[in-house]
Amino acid sequence: MPPDKTAGEGTSLSESDLGRLLQTRILGRGLIEIHTRINSTNQRARELGLTNAPEGTLVLAETQTAGRGRLGRNWHSPPGLNLYFSLILRPNLPPDRTTLLTLAAGVGAAEAVSRVTGRKPSIKWPNDLLMGQRKVAGILSEMETRGANLPFVILGLGLNVNLKPADLPAELLDLAGSLFMATGRDWDRTALLAAMLKEIENQYEALKAGRAGDVLEQYRQACQTIGSQVRIAQGESVIQGTAVAVNESGELVIRPAGGRQLVCVNAGEVTLIKPPPETGLK
Ligand code: BTN
């Protein structure tokens, strides 16, 4: 396919372009904010959530000055190259089901990249999308809880689209990738955003309709962590072993090296020590 002349740096995101491509029922319908520059779209979406913005509200930015990643990290957010967006969801699910919500978003995001580029990212548990072992996208979900209630969830997603190696700080050079770096061409960010919203919505609706089993099955197919030898850091403690499964709650199940008892992990940073043996099944 020849490079898309309208894609890439220089084309800014607009509500009217998105409207032409959007095929969702809920996500990106109603309130949409597009910021040239903002601290964090998750932060802004939370403010809107607290003032009763509807489910499906979309906050999008060309650049973030304090983009937030998992585990208290920053999310590198240079202008005009990538996608940075947050959605308000009001899922009416118990708070302990939100892990599944984040996994569902990962499945949808991987599907969207595959639909647009023809290349499917794998998922590193819980929610990193990888292409060629480099991280091209991350998801940060933040919950607003009131006792046992869950008024809303902010689902924030960063996708590196047209980012080049020269746009990366030294500390990310060996780790981060982009769709450009994986495929050798620029991609239309609006088309990607529309596909992301549609595929994430499909997974979200499946979850709400009680089809968590289907979502998890797709997740397990895409998750490259299962079968790998891993090291997981959770604060001060470190577990090393083989990742044998992702359970019904979305936790990673580890068989510790030399241990018999399986351990379920619901958060933490996974380092891949050795990938699974090639089976040809994935
Ligand atoms: C991760 O660490 O893998 C999660 C990264 C999530 C980044 C996105 S960018 C849009 C949204 N706003 C934020 O501040 N963070 C998320």
Coordinates of C-alpha atoms and ligand atoms in Angstrom, one line a residue:
M1 CA 0.0 0.0 0.0
P2 CA 1.5 3.4 -0.9
P3 CA 2.0 5.9 2.0
D4 CA -1.1 7.8 2.8
K5 CA -0.4 11.4 1.8
T6 CA -2.8 12.8 4.5
A7 CA -1.3 10.8 7.2
G8 CA 1.4 11.8 9.7
E9 CA 2.9 14.9 11.2
G10 CA 1.3 18.1 10.2
T11 CA -2.3 16.9 10.1
S12 CA -4.1 17.8 13.3
L13 CA -6.9 15.8 14.8
S14 CA -10.4 17.2 14.4
E15 CA -13.9 16.3 15.6
S16 CA -15.3 16.6 12.1
D17 CA -12.7 14.2 10.6
L18 CA -13.4 11.8 13.4
G19 CA -17.2 12.1 13.0
R20 CA -16.8 11.0 9.3
L21 CA -15.1 7.7 10.3
L22 CA -16.7 7.0 13.7
Q23 CA -19.0 3.9 13.8
T24 CA -19.6 3.6 17.5
R25 CA -22.8 3.8 19.6
I26 CA -21.3 5.1 22.8
L27 CA -17.6 5.9 22.7
G28 CA -16.9 9.4 21.2
R29 CA -20.6 10.2 21.0
G30 CA -21.7 13.1 23.1
L31 CA -18.9 15.1 24.7
I32 CA -15.6 15.3 22.8
E33 CA -12.7 17.6 23.9
I34 CA -9.6 18.0 21.7
H35 CA -6.7 19.8 23.3
T36 CA -3.7 21.1 21.5
R37 CA -1.8 20.8 24.8
I38 CA -2.9 19.5 28.2
N39 CA -1.3 18.1 31.3
S40 CA -3.0 14.6 31.1
T41 CA -6.1 13.5 29.2
N42 CA -6.8 11.1 32.1
Q43 CA -6.7 14.0 34.6
R44 CA -9.1 16.1 32.4
A45 CA -11.4 13.1 31.9
R46 CA -11.6 12.6 35.7
E47 CA -12.5 16.3 36.2
L48 CA -15.3 15.8 33.6
G49 CA -16.4 12.5 35.2
L50 CA -16.8 14.2 38.5
T51 CA -19.1 16.8 36.9
N52 CA -21.3 14.1 35.5
A53 CA -20.0 14.0 31.9
P54 CA -21.7 11.1 30.1
E55 CA -20.4 7.7 29.4
G56 CA -18.4 7.6 26.2
T57 CA -16.9 11.1 26.8
L58 CA -13.7 11.4 24.8
V59 CA -10.7 13.6 25.8
L60 CA -8.0 13.8 23.1
A61 CA -4.7 15.7 23.0
E62 CA -2.0 16.5 20.5
T63 CA 0.5 16.6 23.3
Q64 CA 0.6 16.0 27.1
T65 CA 2.9 17.9 29.5
A66 CA 2.3 15.4 32.3
G67 CA 1.1 12.2 30.6
R68 CA 0.7 9.5 33.2
G69 CA 1.8 5.9 32.8
R70 CA 1.3 2.8 35.0
L71 CA 3.2 2.4 38.2
G72 CA 3.7 6.2 38.6
R73 CA 5.7 6.6 35.4
N74 CA 5.5 9.4 32.8
W75 CA 4.1 8.8 29.3
H76 CA 6.3 10.4 26.7
S77 CA 3.8 12.5 24.7
P78 CA 5.5 14.5 21.9
P79 CA 3.1 16.7 19.8
G80 CA 1.4 15.8 16.5
L81 CA 2.7 12.2 16.1
N82 CA 0.7 9.9 18.3
L83 CA -2.6 9.3 19.9
Y84 CA -3.3 10.2 23.5
F85 CA -6.9 9.9 24.6
S86 CA -9.1 9.1 27.6
L87 CA -12.7 7.8 27.8
I88 CA -15.2 8.0 30.6
L89 CA -16.9 4.6 31.2
R90 CA -19.8 4.1 33.6
P91 CA -19.9 0.3 33.4
N92 CA -22.0 -0.6 36.4
L93 CA -19.7 -3.5 37.3
P94 CA -18.2 -4.2 40.7
P95 CA -14.8 -2.6 41.2
D96 CA -13.0 -5.9 41.1
R97 CA -14.1 -6.5 37.5
T98 CA -12.2 -3.4 36.2
T99 CA -9.1 -5.5 35.6
L100 CA -11.1 -7.2 33.0
L101 CA -12.2 -3.9 31.6
T102 CA -8.5 -2.9 31.0
L103 CA -7.8 -6.3 29.4
A104 CA -10.8 -5.9 27.2
A105 CA -9.5 -2.5 26.1
G106 CA -6.1 -4.1 25.3
V107 CA -7.8 -6.7 23.1
G108 CA -9.8 -4.0 21.3
A109 CA -6.8 -1.8 20.8
A110 CA -4.8 -4.7 19.3
E111 CA -7.6 -5.6 17.0
A112 CA -7.9 -1.9 15.8
V113 CA -4.2 -1.7 15.0
S114 CA -4.5 -5.0 13.1
R115 CA -7.5 -3.8 11.2
V116 CA -5.9 -0.6 10.1
T117 CA -2.2 -1.7 9.5
G118 CA -2.6 -5.4 8.8
R119 CA -0.1 -6.1 11.6
K120 CA -1.4 -7.4 14.9
P121 CA 0.4 -6.4 18.1
S122 CA 0.9 -8.9 20.8
I123 CA -0.1 -8.1 24.4
K124 CA 2.4 -8.1 27.3
W125 CA 0.4 -8.7 30.5
P126 CA -1.4 -6.7 31.6
N127 CA -1.8 -4.1 28.9
D128 CA 1.2 -3.2 26.8
L129 CA 0.9 -3.6 23.1
L130 CA 4.1 -4.8 21.5
M131 CA 5.4 -4.9 18.0
G132 CA 8.7 -6.5 17.4
Q133 CA 9.2 -6.6 21.2
R134 CA 8.9 -2.8 21.4
K135 CA 6.1 -1.2 23.3
V136 CA 3.8 0.7 20.9
A137 CA 0.9 1.4 23.2
G138 CA -0.1 1.4 26.9
I139 CA -3.4 1.7 28.8
L140 CA -3.9 3.3 32.1
S141 CA -7.3 2.8 33.7
E142 CA -8.2 4.8 36.8
M143 CA -11.3 4.2 38.9
E144 CA -13.4 6.5 40.8
T145 CA -14.9 4.5 43.6
R146 CA -17.5 5.4 46.3
G147 CA -17.7 2.6 48.8
A148 CA -18.7 -0.5 46.9
N149 CA -19.9 1.6 44.0
L150 CA -18.0 2.5 40.9
P151 CA -19.3 5.8 39.5
F152 CA -16.9 5.8 36.6
V153 CA -13.7 4.5 35.1
I154 CA -11.2 6.5 33.1
L155 CA -9.6 4.5 30.4
G156 CA -6.5 6.2 29.0
L157 CA -4.6 5.0 26.0
G158 CA -1.4 6.2 24.4
L159 CA -0.5 4.8 20.9
N160 CA 2.8 5.6 19.3
V161 CA 1.8 6.1 15.7
N162 CA 4.2 8.1 13.6
L163 CA 7.0 8.5 16.2
K164 CA 10.5 8.1 14.9
P165 CA 13.6 6.9 16.9
A166 CA 14.8 10.5 16.8
D167 CA 11.7 11.5 18.8
L168 CA 12.6 9.2 21.7
P169 CA 14.6 10.1 24.8
A170 CA 17.6 8.0 25.4
E171 CA 16.0 5.9 28.2
L172 CA 13.3 4.7 25.8
L173 CA 15.4 4.1 22.7
D174 CA 15.6 0.3 23.4
L175 CA 12.1 -0.2 24.6
A176 CA 9.6 2.0 22.8
G177 CA 8.4 1.5 19.3
S178 CA 5.7 2.9 17.0
L179 CA 3.6 1.8 14.1
F180 CA 6.0 3.7 11.9
M181 CA 9.0 1.9 13.3
A182 CA 7.2 -1.5 12.9
T183 CA 5.9 -0.9 9.4
G184 CA 8.1 1.7 7.8
R185 CA 5.3 4.1 6.9
D186 CA 3.2 6.8 8.5
W187 CA -0.5 6.1 9.4
D188 CA -3.6 8.2 9.6
R189 CA -4.2 8.9 13.3
T190 CA -7.9 9.6 12.8
A191 CA -8.5 6.3 11.1
L192 CA -6.7 4.6 14.0
L193 CA -8.7 6.5 16.6
A194 CA -12.0 5.6 15.0
A195 CA -11.0 1.9 14.8
M196 CA -9.8 1.9 18.4
L197 CA -13.1 3.4 19.6
K198 CA -15.1 0.8 17.7
E199 CA -13.1 -2.2 18.7
I200 CA -12.8 -1.1 22.3
E201 CA -16.6 -0.6 22.4
N202 CA -17.1 -4.1 21.0
Q203 CA -15.1 -5.6 23.8
Y204 CA -16.7 -3.4 26.4
E205 CA -20.2 -4.4 25.3
A206 CA -19.2 -8.1 25.3
L207 CA -18.1 -7.6 28.9
K208 CA -21.3 -5.9 30.0
A209 CA -23.4 -8.5 28.3
G210 CA -21.7 -11.2 30.4
R211 CA -19.4 -12.5 27.8
A212 CA -16.2 -12.1 29.8
G213 CA -15.2 -15.6 28.8
D214 CA -15.0 -14.6 25.1
V215 CA -13.0 -11.4 25.9
L216 CA -10.6 -13.5 28.0
E217 CA -10.2 -16.1 25.3
Q218 CA -9.2 -13.4 22.8
Y219 CA -6.9 -11.9 25.4
R220 CA -5.1 -15.2 26.0
Q221 CA -4.6 -15.7 22.2
A222 CA -2.9 -12.3 22.0
C223 CA -1.0 -12.4 25.3
Q224 CA 2.7 -13.3 24.6
T225 CA 3.4 -13.4 28.4
I226 CA 1.6 -16.8 28.8
G227 CA 4.2 -19.5 28.6
S228 CA 7.2 -17.2 29.1
Q229 CA 9.7 -17.1 31.9
V230 CA 9.2 -13.8 33.7
R231 CA 10.3 -11.7 36.6
I232 CA 7.6 -9.6 38.2
A233 CA 8.4 -6.7 40.5
Q234 CA 5.7 -5.5 42.9
G235 CA 7.2 -2.8 45.0
E236 CA 10.0 -4.4 47.0
S237 CA 9.0 -8.0 46.2
V238 CA 10.1 -9.9 43.1
I239 CA 8.7 -13.2 41.8
Q240 CA 10.5 -15.2 39.2
G241 CA 8.9 -18.1 37.4
T242 CA 6.8 -19.3 34.4
A243 CA 3.7 -17.4 33.6
V244 CA 1.2 -20.3 33.1
A245 CA -2.1 -18.6 32.6
V246 CA -4.3 -15.5 32.9
N247 CA -7.2 -16.5 35.2
E248 CA -10.9 -15.5 35.1
S249 CA -10.2 -12.3 37.0
G250 CA -7.5 -11.3 34.6
E251 CA -4.6 -12.0 37.0
L252 CA -1.4 -13.5 35.8
V253 CA -0.8 -17.0 37.2
I254 CA 2.9 -17.8 37.9
R255 CA 4.6 -21.0 38.8
P256 CA 7.5 -19.7 40.8
A257 CA 10.9 -21.2 40.0
G258 CA 11.4 -24.2 42.3
G259 CA 8.0 -23.7 43.9
R260 CA 4.8 -25.8 43.7
Q261 CA 2.2 -23.3 44.8
L262 CA 0.9 -21.2 42.0
V263 CA 0.9 -17.4 42.6
C264 CA -1.7 -15.0 41.2
V265 CA -0.5 -11.5 40.5
N266 CA -2.8 -8.6 39.8
A267 CA -0.3 -5.7 39.3
G268 CA 3.3 -5.1 38.7
E269 CA 6.0 -4.8 36.1
V270 CA 6.7 -7.9 34.0
T271 CA 10.2 -8.5 32.6
L272 CA 10.4 -11.2 30.0
I273 CA 13.3 -13.5 30.7
K274 CA 12.6 -16.1 28.0
P275 CA 9.8 -16.3 25.5
P276 CA 7.6 -19.4 25.3
P277 CA 8.8 -22.3 23.1
E278 CA 7.6 -21.9 19.6
T279 CA 4.4 -24.0 19.2
G280 CA 3.0 -22.5 16.0
L281 CA -0.4 -22.3 17.7
K282 CA -0.5 -18.5 18.4
Ligands
BTN1 C1 1.4 2.6 30.5 O1 2.2 2.9 31.4 O2 1.6 1.6 29.8 C2 0.1 3.3 30.4 C3 0.2 4.5 29.6 C4 -1.1 5.3 29.3 C5 -0.8 6.6 28.6 C6 -2.1 7.3 28.2 S1 -1.8 8.6 27.1 C7 -3.4 9.2 27.3 C8 -3.8 8.9 28.8 N1 -3.5 10.1 29.6 C9 -2.6 9.9 30.4 O3 -2.1 10.7 31.2 N2 -2.2 8.6 30.4 C10 -2.9 7.9 29.4

